[in-house]
């Protein structure tokens, strides 16, 4: 098992397959941003598979495909099929906006193939059920497309889909109850995520405190904290007494979980980022394109894990991380 110098087991890899996105969510990617990675620098599928195989060989059991918007990467189901076949991998999941390209939503187009390929779980970003609010937050009239994508995912057999919502004070924090009712109706899990000060757009976002939100949802839906984990990430979960509603909270700011952090991220260009709130990184692409051996790749990953810091500096130095979330990888 991979472990860092603080004794944390690293068993979760988040793989970005593109830094492109069809949306411009205000807390993630600023409007007008054009500093995307050159396609020639994107890792090819065989290179992504080599890195993933090395992580699994070293003890990683969970991989999540991210972006940007991962469904914009051409032939993504083919990559998913290759990754799902890696011996020892226990869970392959995907984060998406569920929105559209051309005349069909990405999930309408790809959900059945992704399910057949071995993607077991989906997280879908959706910050409101009000069309004008979604347009304001994403820079696009994307709500109908996201809802169509969610319907397609359910029809393809994906269960217990997680809806990721970033509450922003004065923007969508009044929409949370409606989102909870929507999740109850459709059997989704609602997850509330604190905004992180990554890049200028992230620092300009005034996230809502989650503790008061939990209290009011707890009163309305009769929630109690669950002892089970519903994935490999940092969310803590609450459930209603009737079992119909599940709420997750991800609190990197108010109640950070650095002491139990089990994940690293790889951007589309093969850079390993060891922490969202720090700048430690390790570039794998030069090694891969120089023809490194599997033993050399394994050694490089071990060396990279040694760079993983003890904790983020979001509170102490919020201006420290200049890269945007979409550049890091989900």
Coordinates of N, CA, C and O in Angstrom, one line a residue, residues 211-294:
X211 N -22.6 24.2 8.7 CA -23.2 23.8 9.9 C -24.6 24.3 10.1 O -25.5 23.5 10.5
X212 N -24.9 25.6 9.9 CA -26.3 26.0 10.0 C -27.3 25.3 9.0 O -28.4 25.0 9.3
X213 N -26.7 25.0 7.8 CA -27.5 24.3 6.8 C -27.8 22.9 7.3 O -29.0 22.4 7.1
X214 N -26.8 22.2 7.8 CA -27.1 20.9 8.4 C -28.1 20.9 9.4 O -29.0 20.0 9.5
X215 N -28.1 21.9 10.3 CA -29.0 22.0 11.4 C -30.5 22.2 10.9 O -31.4 21.5 11.4
X216 N -30.6 23.0 9.9 CA -32.0 23.2 9.4 C -32.5 22.0 8.6 O -33.7 21.7 8.7
X217 N -31.6 21.4 7.8 CA -32.0 20.2 7.1 C -32.3 19.0 8.1 O -33.2 18.2 7.9
X218 N -31.5 19.0 9.2 CA -31.7 18.0 10.2 C -33.1 18.1 10.8 O -33.8 17.1 11.1
X219 N -33.5 19.3 11.1 CA -34.8 19.5 11.7 C -35.9 19.1 10.7 O -36.9 18.5 11.1
X220 N -35.8 19.5 9.5 CA -36.8 19.3 8.5 C -37.0 17.8 8.1 O -38.1 17.3 8.0
X221 N -35.8 17.1 8.0 CA -35.9 15.7 7.5 C -35.6 14.7 8.5 O -35.6 13.5 8.2
X222 N -35.3 15.1 9.8 CA -35.0 14.1 10.8 C -33.7 13.3 10.6 O -33.8 12.1 10.5
X223 N -32.7 14.1 10.4 CA -31.4 13.4 10.0 C -30.6 13.0 11.2 O -30.6 13.6 12.3
X224 N -29.9 11.9 11.0 CA -28.9 11.4 12.0 C -27.7 11.0 11.3 O -27.7 10.5 10.1
X225 N -26.5 11.1 11.9 CA -25.2 10.8 11.2 C -25.1 9.3 11.0 O -25.4 8.5 11.9
X226 N -24.6 9.0 9.8 CA -24.4 7.6 9.4 C -23.0 7.2 9.8 O -22.1 7.9 9.6
X227 N -22.9 5.9 10.1 CA -21.5 5.4 10.5 C -20.8 4.8 9.3 O -19.6 4.5 9.3
X228 N -21.6 4.6 8.2 CA -21.0 3.9 7.0 C -20.4 5.0 6.0 O -20.9 6.1 6.0
X229 N -19.4 4.6 5.3 CA -18.9 5.4 4.2 C -19.6 5.1 2.9 O -19.8 3.9 2.6
X230 N -19.9 6.1 2.1 CA -20.5 5.9 0.9 C -19.6 6.3 -0.3 O -20.0 6.9 -1.3
X231 N -18.4 5.9 -0.2 CA -17.4 6.2 -1.2 C -16.0 6.3 -0.6 O -15.8 6.1 0.6
X232 N -15.0 6.7 -1.4 CA -13.7 6.7 -0.9 C -13.2 8.1 -0.6 O -12.1 8.3 -0.2
X233 N -14.1 9.1 -0.7 CA -13.7 10.5 -0.4 C -14.0 10.9 1.0 O -14.3 10.1 1.9
X234 N -13.9 12.2 1.2 CA -14.0 12.8 2.6 C -15.3 13.1 3.1 O -15.5 13.6 4.2
X235 N -16.4 12.9 2.4 CA -17.7 13.3 2.8 C -18.2 12.5 4.1 O -17.9 11.3 4.2
X236 N -18.8 13.3 5.0 CA -19.5 12.7 6.1 C -21.0 12.7 5.7 O -21.5 13.6 5.1
X237 N -21.8 11.6 6.2 CA -23.1 11.4 5.7 C -24.1 11.4 6.8 O -23.8 10.9 7.9
X238 N -25.3 11.9 6.5 CA -26.5 11.9 7.4 C -27.6 11.3 6.6 O -27.7 11.4 5.4
X239 N -28.5 10.6 7.3 CA -29.7 10.0 6.7 C -31.0 10.3 7.4 O -31.0 10.4 8.7
X240 N -32.1 10.3 6.7 CA -33.4 10.5 7.3 C -33.9 9.2 8.0 O -33.4 8.1 7.6
X241 N -34.8 9.3 8.9 CA -35.3 8.2 9.6 C -36.0 7.2 8.7 O -35.9 6.0 8.9
X242 N -36.6 7.7 7.6 CA -37.3 6.8 6.7 C -36.4 6.2 5.6 O -36.8 5.4 4.8
X243 N -35.1 6.6 5.7 CA -34.2 6.1 4.7 C -34.3 6.7 3.3 O -33.5 6.2 2.4
X244 N -35.1 7.7 3.1 CA -35.3 8.2 1.7 C -34.3 9.3 1.4 O -34.2 9.6 0.2
X245 N -33.7 9.9 2.4 CA -32.9 11.1 2.1 C -31.5 10.8 2.7 O -31.4 10.5 3.9
X246 N -30.5 11.0 1.9 CA -29.1 10.9 2.4 C -28.4 12.2 2.0 O -28.4 12.7 0.9
X247 N -27.7 12.8 3.0 CA -27.0 14.1 2.8 C -25.6 13.9 3.2 O -25.2 13.3 4.2
X248 N -24.7 14.4 2.3 CA -23.3 14.4 2.5 C -22.7 15.8 2.6 O -23.2 16.7 2.0
X249 N -21.7 16.0 3.5 CA -21.1 17.3 3.7 C -19.6 17.1 3.4 O -19.0 16.2 3.9
X250 N -19.0 18.0 2.6 CA -17.6 18.0 2.4 C -17.1 19.4 2.8 O -17.5 20.4 2.3
X251 N -16.3 19.4 3.9 CA -16.0 20.6 4.6 C -14.5 20.9 4.7 O -13.9 20.9 5.7
X252 N -13.8 21.2 3.5 CA -12.4 21.4 3.6 C -11.9 22.7 4.3 O -10.8 22.8 4.7
X253 N -12.9 23.6 4.5 CA -12.5 24.9 5.1 C -12.9 24.8 6.6 O -12.1 25.0 7.5
X254 N -14.2 24.6 6.9 CA -14.6 24.7 8.3 C -14.2 23.5 9.2 O -13.9 23.7 10.4
X255 N -14.1 22.3 8.6 CA -13.7 21.1 9.4 C -12.8 20.3 8.4 O -13.3 19.3 7.9
X256 N -11.6 20.7 8.3 CA -10.7 20.0 7.3 C -10.4 18.6 7.7 O -10.5 18.2 8.9
X257 N -10.1 17.8 6.7 CA -9.9 16.3 6.9 C -8.5 15.9 6.4 O -8.3 14.8 5.9
X258 N -7.6 16.9 6.5 CA -6.2 16.6 6.0 C -5.6 15.4 6.7 O -4.8 14.7 6.0
X259 N -5.9 15.1 8.0 CA -5.2 14.0 8.7 C -5.6 12.7 8.1 O -4.9 11.7 8.3
X260 N -6.7 12.6 7.4 CA -7.1 11.3 6.8 C -7.2 11.4 5.3 O -7.7 10.5 4.7
X261 N -6.5 12.4 4.7 CA -6.5 12.5 3.2 C -5.9 11.3 2.6 O -4.7 11.0 2.9
X262 N -6.6 10.6 1.7 CA -6.1 9.4 1.1 C -6.0 9.5 -0.4 O -5.9 8.5 -1.1
X263 N -5.9 10.7 -1.0 CA -6.0 10.9 -2.5 C -4.9 11.8 -3.0 O -4.4 12.7 -2.3
X264 N -4.6 11.6 -4.3 CA -3.8 12.5 -5.1 C -4.6 12.7 -6.4 O -5.4 11.9 -6.8
X265 N -4.2 13.7 -7.1 CA -4.8 14.1 -8.4 C -3.8 14.1 -9.5 O -2.6 14.6 -9.2
X266 N -4.2 13.6 -10.7 CA -3.3 13.8 -11.8 C -4.0 14.6 -12.9 O -5.1 14.3 -13.3
X267 N -3.4 15.7 -13.3 CA -4.0 16.6 -14.3 C -3.8 15.9 -15.7 O -3.1 14.9 -15.9
X268 N -4.5 16.5 -16.7 CA -4.5 15.9 -18.0 C -3.1 15.8 -18.7 O -2.8 15.0 -19.5
X269 N -2.2 16.7 -18.2 CA -0.8 16.7 -18.8 C 0.1 15.7 -18.0 O 1.3 15.8 -18.2
X270 N -0.4 14.9 -17.1 CA 0.4 14.0 -16.3 C 1.1 14.5 -15.1 O 2.1 13.9 -14.6
X271 N 0.7 15.7 -14.6 CA 1.2 16.3 -13.4 C 0.5 15.8 -12.2 O -0.8 15.9 -12.1
X272 N 1.2 15.2 -11.2 CA 0.5 14.8 -10.0 C 0.5 15.9 -9.0 O 1.5 16.6 -8.7
X273 N -0.7 16.3 -8.6 CA -0.9 17.3 -7.5 C -1.2 16.6 -6.2 O -2.1 15.8 -6.1
X274 N -0.4 16.9 -5.2 CA -0.5 16.2 -4.0 C -1.4 16.8 -3.0 O -1.8 16.1 -2.0
X275 N -1.9 18.0 -3.2 CA -2.8 18.7 -2.3 C -3.5 19.8 -3.0 O -2.8 20.5 -3.8
X276 N -4.8 20.0 -2.9 CA -5.5 21.1 -3.5 C -5.0 22.4 -3.0 O -5.0 23.4 -3.8
X277 N -4.6 22.5 -1.8 CA -4.3 23.8 -1.1 C -2.8 24.0 -1.0 O -2.4 24.8 -0.2
X278 N -2.0 23.3 -1.7 CA -0.5 23.5 -1.8 C 0.0 23.4 -3.2 O -0.8 23.0 -4.1
X279 N 1.2 23.7 -3.4 CA 1.8 23.7 -4.8 C 2.7 22.5 -5.1 O 3.3 22.4 -6.2
X280 N 2.9 21.5 -4.2 CA 3.7 20.4 -4.5 C 3.1 19.6 -5.6 O 1.9 19.3 -5.7
X281 N 4.0 19.3 -6.6 CA 3.6 18.5 -7.8 C 4.8 17.7 -8.3 O 5.9 17.9 -7.9
X282 N 4.4 16.8 -9.1 CA 5.5 15.9 -9.7 C 5.0 15.5 -11.2 O 3.9 15.1 -11.4
X283 N 5.9 15.8 -12.1 CA 5.5 15.6 -13.5 C 5.9 14.2 -14.0 O 7.1 13.9 -14.0
X284 N 4.9 13.5 -14.5 CA 5.2 12.1 -15.0 C 5.3 12.1 -16.5 O 5.9 11.1 -17.0
X285 N 4.7 13.0 -17.2 CA 4.7 13.0 -18.7 C 6.1 12.8 -19.3 O 6.4 12.0 -20.2
X286 N 7.1 13.6 -18.8 CA 8.5 13.5 -19.4 C 9.0 12.1 -19.3 O 9.7 11.6 -20.2
X287 N 8.8 11.4 -18.1 CA 9.3 10.1 -18.0 C 8.5 9.1 -18.9 O 9.2 8.2 -19.5
X288 N 7.2 9.3 -19.0 CA 6.5 8.4 -19.8 C 6.9 8.4 -21.3 O 7.0 7.4 -22.0
X289 N 7.1 9.7 -21.8 CA 7.5 9.8 -23.2 C 8.9 9.6 -23.5 O 9.3 9.5 -24.6
X290 N 9.7 9.4 -22.4 CA 11.1 9.0 -22.5 C 11.3 7.5 -22.5 O 12.4 7.0 -22.6
X291 N 10.1 6.8 -22.3 CA 10.2 5.3 -22.3 C 10.6 4.7 -21.0 O 11.3 3.6 -21.0
X292 N 10.2 5.3 -19.9 CA 10.6 4.7 -18.6 C 10.0 3.3 -18.4 O 9.0 2.9 -19.0
X293 N 10.7 2.5 -17.5 CA 10.3 1.2 -17.2 C 9.2 1.3 -16.2 O 9.0 2.3 -15.5
X294 N 8.5 0.1 -16.0 CA 7.5 0.1 -14.9 C 8.1 0.3 -13.5 O 7.5 1.0 -12.7

